[in-house]
C-alpha positions as YAML, in Angstrom:
chain: A
units: angstrom
residues:
- id: 1
  name: MET
  ca: [-17.07, -8.67, 2.73]
- id: 2
  name: ILE
  ca: [-17.23, -4.61, 2.14]
- id: 3
  name: ARG
  ca: [-20.96, -4.16, 2.36]
- id: 4
  name: TYR
  ca: [-20.79, -6.86, 5.79]
- id: 5
  name: ALA
  ca: [-18.31, -4.24, 6.90]
- id: 6
  name: SER
  ca: [-20.39, -1.45, 6.51]
- id: 7
  name: GLU
  ca: [-23.31, -2.53, 7.24]
- id: 8
  name: SER
  ca: [-21.69, -3.50, 10.49]
- id: 9
  name: GLY
  ca: [-20.48, 0.07, 10.59]
- id: 10
  name: ILE
  ca: [-16.77, -0.32, 9.79]
- id: 11
  name: ASN
  ca: [-15.12, 2.33, 7.53]
- id: 12
  name: THR
  ca: [-13.74, 0.82, 4.52]
- id: 13
  name: HIS
  ca: [-10.67, 1.69, 1.98]
- id: 14
  name: MET
  ca: [-9.99, -0.63, -1.08]
- id: 15
  name: TYR
  ca: [-6.90, -0.12, -2.94]
- id: 16
  name: SER
  ca: [-6.89, -2.06, -6.28]
- id: 17
  name: ASN
  ca: [-5.72, -1.12, -9.96]
- id: 18
  name: LEU
  ca: [-8.64, -2.33, -11.41]
- id: 19
  name: LEU
  ca: [-7.25, -4.80, -13.39]
- id: 20
  name: MET
  ca: [-10.14, -7.49, -12.07]
- id: 21
  name: LEU
  ca: [-13.39, -4.57, -12.61]
- id: 22
  name: ASN
  ca: [-13.49, -5.20, -16.18]
- id: 23
  name: ASN
  ca: [-17.41, -4.80, -16.56]
- id: 24
  name: GLY
  ca: [-20.03, -2.73, -15.79]
- id: 25
  name: VAL
  ca: [-21.66, -5.85, -12.92]
- id: 26
  name: LYS
  ca: [-18.83, -5.48, -10.85]
- id: 27
  name: ILE
  ca: [-18.20, -1.93, -11.17]
- id: 28
  name: GLN
  ca: [-21.85, -1.37, -10.25]
- id: 29
  name: ALA
  ca: [-21.55, -3.89, -7.04]
- id: 30
  name: LEU
  ca: [-18.43, -2.32, -5.69]
- id: 31
  name: VAL
  ca: [-20.13, 1.39, -5.83]
- id: 32
  name: SER
  ca: [-23.01, 0.00, -4.10]
- id: 33
  name: SER
  ca: [-21.15, -1.90, -1.30]
- id: 34
  name: GLY
  ca: [-20.74, 1.01, 0.85]
- id: 35
  name: LEU
  ca: [-17.08, 1.47, 0.20]
- id: 36
  name: ASP
  ca: [-16.41, 4.93, 1.98]
- id: 37
  name: ARG
  ca: [-12.91, 4.96, -0.10]
- id: 38
  name: LEU
  ca: [-11.08, 3.06, -3.37]
- id: 39
  name: THR
  ca: [-7.57, 4.10, -3.94]
- id: 40
  name: VAL
  ca: [-6.64, 3.77, -7.41]
- id: 41
  name: SER
  ca: [-2.88, 2.67, -8.43]
- id: 42
  name: ILE
  ca: [-1.99, 5.04, -12.14]
- id: 43
  name: ASP
  ca: [1.32, 4.36, -11.73]
- id: 44
  name: GLY
  ca: [2.36, 6.17, -15.31]
- id: 45
  name: VAL
  ca: [0.46, 8.09, -17.84]
- id: 46
  name: THR
  ca: [1.65, 6.79, -21.32]
- id: 47
  name: GLN
  ca: [1.27, 2.70, -21.88]
- id: 48
  name: GLN
  ca: [5.07, 2.79, -22.19]
- id: 49
  name: THR
  ca: [5.83, 4.05, -18.41]
- id: 50
  name: TYR
  ca: [2.76, 2.46, -17.03]
- id: 51
  name: GLU
  ca: [3.39, -1.11, -17.99]
- id: 52
  name: LYS
  ca: [6.97, -0.91, -16.95]
- id: 53
  name: TYR
  ca: [5.59, -0.99, -13.07]
- id: 54
  name: ARG
  ca: [2.44, -2.68, -13.75]
- id: 55
  name: VAL
  ca: [3.31, -5.62, -16.25]
- id: 56
  name: GLY
  ca: [0.70, -6.61, -18.55]
- id: 57
  name: GLY
  ca: [-1.65, -3.62, -17.54]
- id: 58
  name: ASP
  ca: [-3.58, -1.62, -20.40]
- id: 59
  name: LEU
  ca: [-3.92, 1.61, -19.62]
- id: 60
  name: ASP
  ca: [-6.68, 2.66, -21.70]
- id: 61
  name: SER
  ca: [-8.44, -0.31, -19.96]
- id: 62
  name: LEU
  ca: [-8.03, 1.25, -16.85]
- id: 63
  name: PHE
  ca: [-8.76, 5.33, -18.07]
- id: 64
  name: ASN
  ca: [-12.04, 3.47, -19.85]
- id: 65
  name: ILE
  ca: [-12.65, 1.70, -16.05]
- id: 66
  name: VAL
  ca: [-11.66, 4.43, -14.25]
- id: 67
  name: SER
  ca: [-14.82, 6.61, -15.99]
- id: 68
  name: GLU
  ca: [-17.19, 3.96, -15.41]
- id: 69
  name: LEU
  ca: [-16.73, 4.27, -11.48]
- id: 70
  name: VAL
  ca: [-17.01, 7.84, -11.54]
- id: 71
  name: GLU
  ca: [-20.47, 7.80, -13.95]
- id: 72
  name: ALA
  ca: [-21.68, 4.42, -11.44]
- id: 73
  name: LYS
  ca: [-20.87, 6.84, -8.54]
- id: 74
  name: ARG
  ca: [-23.12, 9.52, -9.83]
- id: 75
  name: ARG
  ca: [-25.83, 7.26, -10.41]
- id: 76
  name: SER
  ca: [-25.45, 5.51, -7.25]
- id: 77
  name: CYS
  ca: [-27.10, 6.27, -3.20]
- id: 78
  name: ASN
  ca: [-23.27, 6.40, -2.20]
- id: 79
  name: PRO
  ca: [-22.74, 9.99, -2.76]
- id: 80
  name: SER
  ca: [-19.86, 9.86, -0.07]
- id: 81
  name: LEU
  ca: [-17.67, 7.46, -1.76]
- id: 82
  name: LYS
  ca: [-14.21, 9.41, -2.47]
- id: 83
  name: ILE
  ca: [-12.45, 7.20, -5.32]
- id: 84
  name: VAL
  ca: [-8.93, 8.59, -5.53]
- id: 85
  name: GLY
  ca: [-6.19, 8.48, -7.76]
- id: 86
  name: GLN
  ca: [-2.81, 7.11, -6.63]
- id: 87
  name: MET
  ca: [1.07, 7.16, -8.06]
- id: 88
  name: VAL
  ca: [4.03, 5.49, -6.67]
- id: 89
  name: PHE
  ca: [6.73, 7.81, -7.18]
- id: 90
  name: THR
  ca: [9.58, 6.20, -8.89]
- id: 91
  name: ARG
  ca: [12.12, 6.59, -11.28]
- id: 92
  name: GLN
  ca: [10.52, 5.74, -14.39]
- id: 93
  name: ASN
  ca: [7.69, 7.94, -14.04]
- id: 94
  name: GLU
  ca: [8.72, 11.12, -12.47]
- id: 95
  name: HIS
  ca: [8.63, 13.01, -15.52]
- id: 96
  name: GLU
  ca: [4.53, 12.93, -15.85]
- id: 97
  name: ILE
  ca: [4.14, 13.38, -12.45]
- id: 98
  name: ASP
  ca: [1.94, 17.11, -13.34]
- id: 99
  name: LEU
  ca: [0.50, 15.26, -16.40]
- id: 100
  name: PHE
  ca: [-0.67, 12.44, -14.26]
- id: 101
  name: LYS
  ca: [-2.41, 15.17, -11.58]
- id: 102
  name: GLN
  ca: [-3.95, 16.79, -14.80]
- id: 103
  name: ARG
  ca: [-5.37, 13.48, -16.47]
- id: 104
  name: ALA
  ca: [-6.39, 11.66, -13.15]
- id: 105
  name: LEU
  ca: [-8.83, 14.98, -12.03]
- id: 106
  name: SER
  ca: [-9.85, 15.27, -15.91]
- id: 107
  name: LEU
  ca: [-10.88, 12.27, -15.20]
- id: 108
  name: GLY
  ca: [-13.63, 13.06, -12.53]
- id: 109
  name: LEU
  ca: [-11.61, 11.70, -9.17]
- id: 110
  name: ASP
  ca: [-12.32, 13.31, -6.26]
- id: 111
  name: TYR
  ca: [-8.06, 14.14, -5.37]
- id: 112
  name: VAL
  ca: [-5.04, 12.30, -6.00]
- id: 113
  name: VAL
  ca: [-1.64, 11.09, -4.16]
- id: 114
  name: LEU
  ca: [1.86, 10.46, -4.29]
- id: 115
  name: LYS
  ca: [3.18, 7.63, -2.92]
- id: 116
  name: THR
  ca: [6.73, 6.83, -2.54]
- id: 117
  name: ALA
  ca: [8.15, 3.67, -3.60]
- id: 118
  name: SER
  ca: [8.87, 0.95, -0.87]
- id: 119
  name: LEU
  ca: [11.57, -1.60, -1.18]
- id: 120
  name: GLY
  ca: [10.78, -3.64, 0.92]
- id: 121
  name: LEU
  ca: [10.67, -7.04, -0.94]
- id: 122
  name: THR
  ca: [13.68, -6.77, -2.36]
- id: 123
  name: LYS
  ca: [16.45, -8.82, -2.10]
- id: 124
  name: ARG
  ca: [19.27, -7.45, 0.51]
- id: 125
  name: VAL
  ca: [22.60, -6.81, 0.07]
- id: 126
  name: GLY
  ca: [24.87, -7.14, 3.48]
- id: 127
  name: ASP
  ca: [23.09, -6.28, 6.38]
- id: 128
  name: HIS
  ca: [19.73, -4.11, 6.52]
- id: 129
  name: MET
  ca: [20.82, -2.86, 2.32]
- id: 130
  name: ILE
  ca: [19.24, -3.00, -1.00]
- id: 131
  name: ASP
  ca: [21.37, -3.85, -3.82]
- id: 132
  name: SER
  ca: [22.42, 0.13, -5.58]
- id: 133
  name: GLU
  ca: [21.34, -1.15, -8.61]
- id: 134
  name: VAL
  ca: [17.53, -1.42, -7.54]
- id: 135
  name: VAL
  ca: [17.87, 1.77, -6.43]
- id: 136
  name: LYS
  ca: [19.23, 3.36, -9.31]
- id: 137
  name: SER
  ca: [16.00, 1.54, -11.57]
- id: 138
  name: PHE
  ca: [13.55, 2.26, -9.15]
- id: 139
  name: LEU
  ca: [13.59, 5.23, -6.77]
- id: 140
  name: PRO
  ca: [13.15, 8.92, -8.25]
- id: 141
  name: SER
  ca: [16.46, 10.88, -9.06]
- id: 142
  name: LEU
  ca: [15.15, 13.23, -6.52]
- id: 143
  name: LYS
  ca: [16.28, 11.92, -3.67]
- id: 144
  name: GLU
  ca: [13.77, 14.48, -1.47]
- id: 145
  name: PHE
  ca: [10.99, 12.07, -2.66]
- id: 146
  name: ARG
  ca: [12.44, 8.90, -1.48]
- id: 147
  name: ARG
  ca: [11.19, 7.06, 1.28]
- id: 148
  name: TYR
  ca: [14.82, 6.34, 2.81]
- id: 149
  name: LYS
  ca: [18.08, 8.06, 3.96]
- id: 150
  name: ASN
  ca: [21.84, 6.26, 3.49]
- id: 151
  name: THR
  ca: [21.99, 6.61, 7.24]
- id: 152
  name: GLU
  ca: [21.97, 4.50, 10.15]
- id: 153
  name: GLN
  ca: [19.86, 7.50, 12.09]
- id: 154
  name: ASN
  ca: [16.94, 6.14, 9.77]
- id: 155
  name: ILE
  ca: [16.91, 2.79, 12.28]
- id: 156
  name: ARG
  ca: [14.66, 3.70, 14.68]
- id: 157
  name: ASN
  ca: [12.57, 1.60, 17.09]
- id: 158
  name: GLY
  ca: [9.34, 1.49, 17.38]
- id: 159
  name: CYS
  ca: [6.30, 1.06, 15.45]
- id: 160
  name: SER
  ca: [2.39, 2.69, 15.26]
- id: 161
  name: TRP
  ca: [0.99, -0.17, 13.32]
- id: 162
  name: LEU
  ca: [1.54, -2.49, 16.61]
- id: 163
  name: TYR
  ca: [-0.94, 0.07, 18.41]
- id: 164
  name: LYS
  ca: [-3.35, 0.89, 16.02]
- id: 165
  name: GLU
  ca: [-3.59, -1.70, 12.84]
- id: 166
  name: CYS
  ca: [-3.90, -4.82, 11.79]
- id: 167
  name: ALA
  ca: [-4.02, -7.57, 8.73]
- id: 168
  name: ILE
  ca: [-6.47, -9.88, 8.78]
- id: 169
  name: TYR
  ca: [-6.13, -12.66, 6.37]
- id: 170
  name: TRP
  ca: [-9.50, -14.24, 4.74]
- id: 171
  name: ASN
  ca: [-8.88, -17.29, 6.76]
- id: 172
  name: GLY
  ca: [-8.98, -15.20, 9.84]
- id: 173
  name: ASP
  ca: [-5.06, -15.58, 10.45]
- id: 174
  name: VAL
  ca: [-3.68, -12.51, 11.93]
- id: 175
  name: THR
  ca: [-0.70, -10.21, 10.90]
- id: 176
  name: THR
  ca: [0.87, -7.19, 12.10]
- id: 177
  name: CYS
  ca: [1.23, -5.03, 8.31]
- id: 178
  name: CYS
  ca: [0.51, -5.10, 4.75]
- id: 179
  name: HIS
  ca: [4.37, -5.73, 4.41]
- id: 180
  name: ASP
  ca: [4.02, -9.11, 5.35]
- id: 181
  name: PRO
  ca: [1.46, -11.00, 2.28]
- id: 182
  name: SER
  ca: [3.00, -14.55, 3.43]
- id: 183
  name: GLY
  ca: [1.91, -14.65, 7.16]
- id: 184
  name: VAL
  ca: [5.69, -14.04, 8.33]
- id: 185
  name: ASN
  ca: [4.45, -11.92, 11.96]
- id: 186
  name: MET
  ca: [1.26, -14.27, 12.17]
- id: 187
  name: MET
  ca: [-0.32, -13.20, 15.82]
- id: 188
  name: GLY
  ca: [-3.01, -15.84, 16.33]
- id: 189
  name: ASN
  ca: [-6.01, -16.41, 14.12]
- id: 190
  name: VAL
  ca: [-9.76, -14.53, 15.23]
- id: 191
  name: PHE
  ca: [-11.98, -17.80, 14.85]
- id: 192
  name: ASP
  ca: [-9.18, -20.36, 16.77]
- id: 193
  name: GLU
  ca: [-8.68, -17.58, 20.03]
- id: 194
  name: GLY
  ca: [-12.80, -16.52, 19.47]
- id: 195
  name: SER
  ca: [-12.01, -12.98, 18.79]
- id: 196
  name: LEU
  ca: [-9.33, -10.11, 17.46]
- id: 197
  name: TRP
  ca: [-9.34, -8.62, 20.57]
- id: 198
  name: SER
  ca: [-8.04, -12.22, 22.22]
- id: 199
  name: VAL
  ca: [-5.48, -11.71, 19.28]
- id: 200
  name: TRP
  ca: [-4.68, -8.11, 19.53]
- id: 201
  name: ASN
  ca: [-3.42, -8.62, 23.59]
- id: 202
  name: GLY
  ca: [-2.35, -12.38, 23.44]
- id: 203
  name: SER
  ca: [1.31, -12.57, 24.30]
- id: 204
  name: LYS
  ca: [2.72, -13.02, 20.54]
- id: 205
  name: TYR
  ca: [1.41, -9.63, 19.89]
- id: 206
  name: ARG
  ca: [2.89, -8.17, 23.40]
- id: 207
  name: LEU
  ca: [6.53, -9.75, 22.78]
- id: 208
  name: LEU
  ca: [7.02, -8.41, 19.55]
- id: 209
  name: ARG
  ca: [5.65, -4.53, 20.64]
- id: 210
  name: GLN
  ca: [8.11, -5.21, 23.44]
- id: 211
  name: GLN
  ca: [11.11, -5.78, 20.90]
- id: 212
  name: VAL
  ca: [10.48, -3.93, 18.69]
- id: 213
  name: ASN
  ca: [10.59, -0.87, 21.26]
- id: 214
  name: ASP
  ca: [13.64, -1.53, 23.10]
- id: 215
  name: ASP
  ca: [15.93, -2.93, 19.81]
- id: 216
  name: ILE
  ca: [13.71, -3.60, 16.88]
- id: 217
  name: ARG
  ca: [16.71, -4.99, 15.16]
- id: 218
  name: LEU
  ca: [15.91, -8.41, 17.61]
- id: 219
  name: ALA
  ca: [12.80, -8.05, 16.13]
- id: 220
  name: GLU
  ca: [13.64, -10.92, 13.42]
- id: 221
  name: PRO
  ca: [12.47, -11.21, 9.98]
- id: 222
  name: LEU
  ca: [10.25, -9.08, 9.54]
- id: 223
  name: CYS
  ca: [10.29, -6.29, 11.61]
- id: 224
  name: SER
  ca: [14.17, -6.17, 11.68]
- id: 225
  name: ASN
  ca: [14.07, -5.25, 7.52]
- id: 226
  name: CYS
  ca: [10.65, -3.11, 7.51]
- id: 227
  name: PRO
  ca: [11.16, -0.84, 4.72]
- id: 228
  name: ASP
  ca: [10.32, 2.06, 6.85]
- id: 229
  name: ARG
  ca: [13.36, 1.74, 8.96]
- id: 230
  name: VAL
  ca: [15.65, 0.07, 6.19]
- id: 231
  name: VAL
  ca: [18.76, 1.10, 4.46]
- id: 232
  name: ILE
  ca: [19.59, 1.46, 1.23]
- id: 233
  name: GLY
  ca: [23.07, 0.79, -0.36]
- id: 234
  name: GLU
  ca: [23.47, 4.48, -2.74]
- id: 235
  name: SER
  ca: [25.03, 7.46, -0.78]
...
């Protein structure tokens, strides 16, 4: 799919924990596919920290794969590929941020990114609330590095995703964003409706955009509980 998109002139960006990219053939195929950017999830720099977030993952294996990727890029005809290290900033790994930066760059990655943790798929307690115990377990102790605020002012209407991006499943189904792995916001199918353009400008998309702009709380069940606007249960 990456090669097809690349040959069609479409910029491609892939996120991966790399746990399935476990042999040289796969690595070489990915590097030579025309991929523009690969963001690698490195959510801990010690095995003890890493396995808390990436259950079942082996950190040494990950670092070996990253080293092979960087070397394959060096040998390939795709020198423009950017390989980026990303850490989801949580209570478990906040003490390893500086070490993460040092280790990632020492592996030859182009740059690193720190990402705030999302609790969007956790069970709600009350109206737009997340259990305070979950907050204490996963969100960083430094509140300035949290995605959420404990205030109704954080509930805001509108969403740029509905005008600039979407998510397309393997079977052609179209949903609104990456926060919808189950297809709750299914807007249509590119094969059934003839094109992405038809889905993008269809009645379901137009109605949802209007709802989100007027009062996002009415755009149930997904947009009303969006992790980018949810209120958490801790002051």
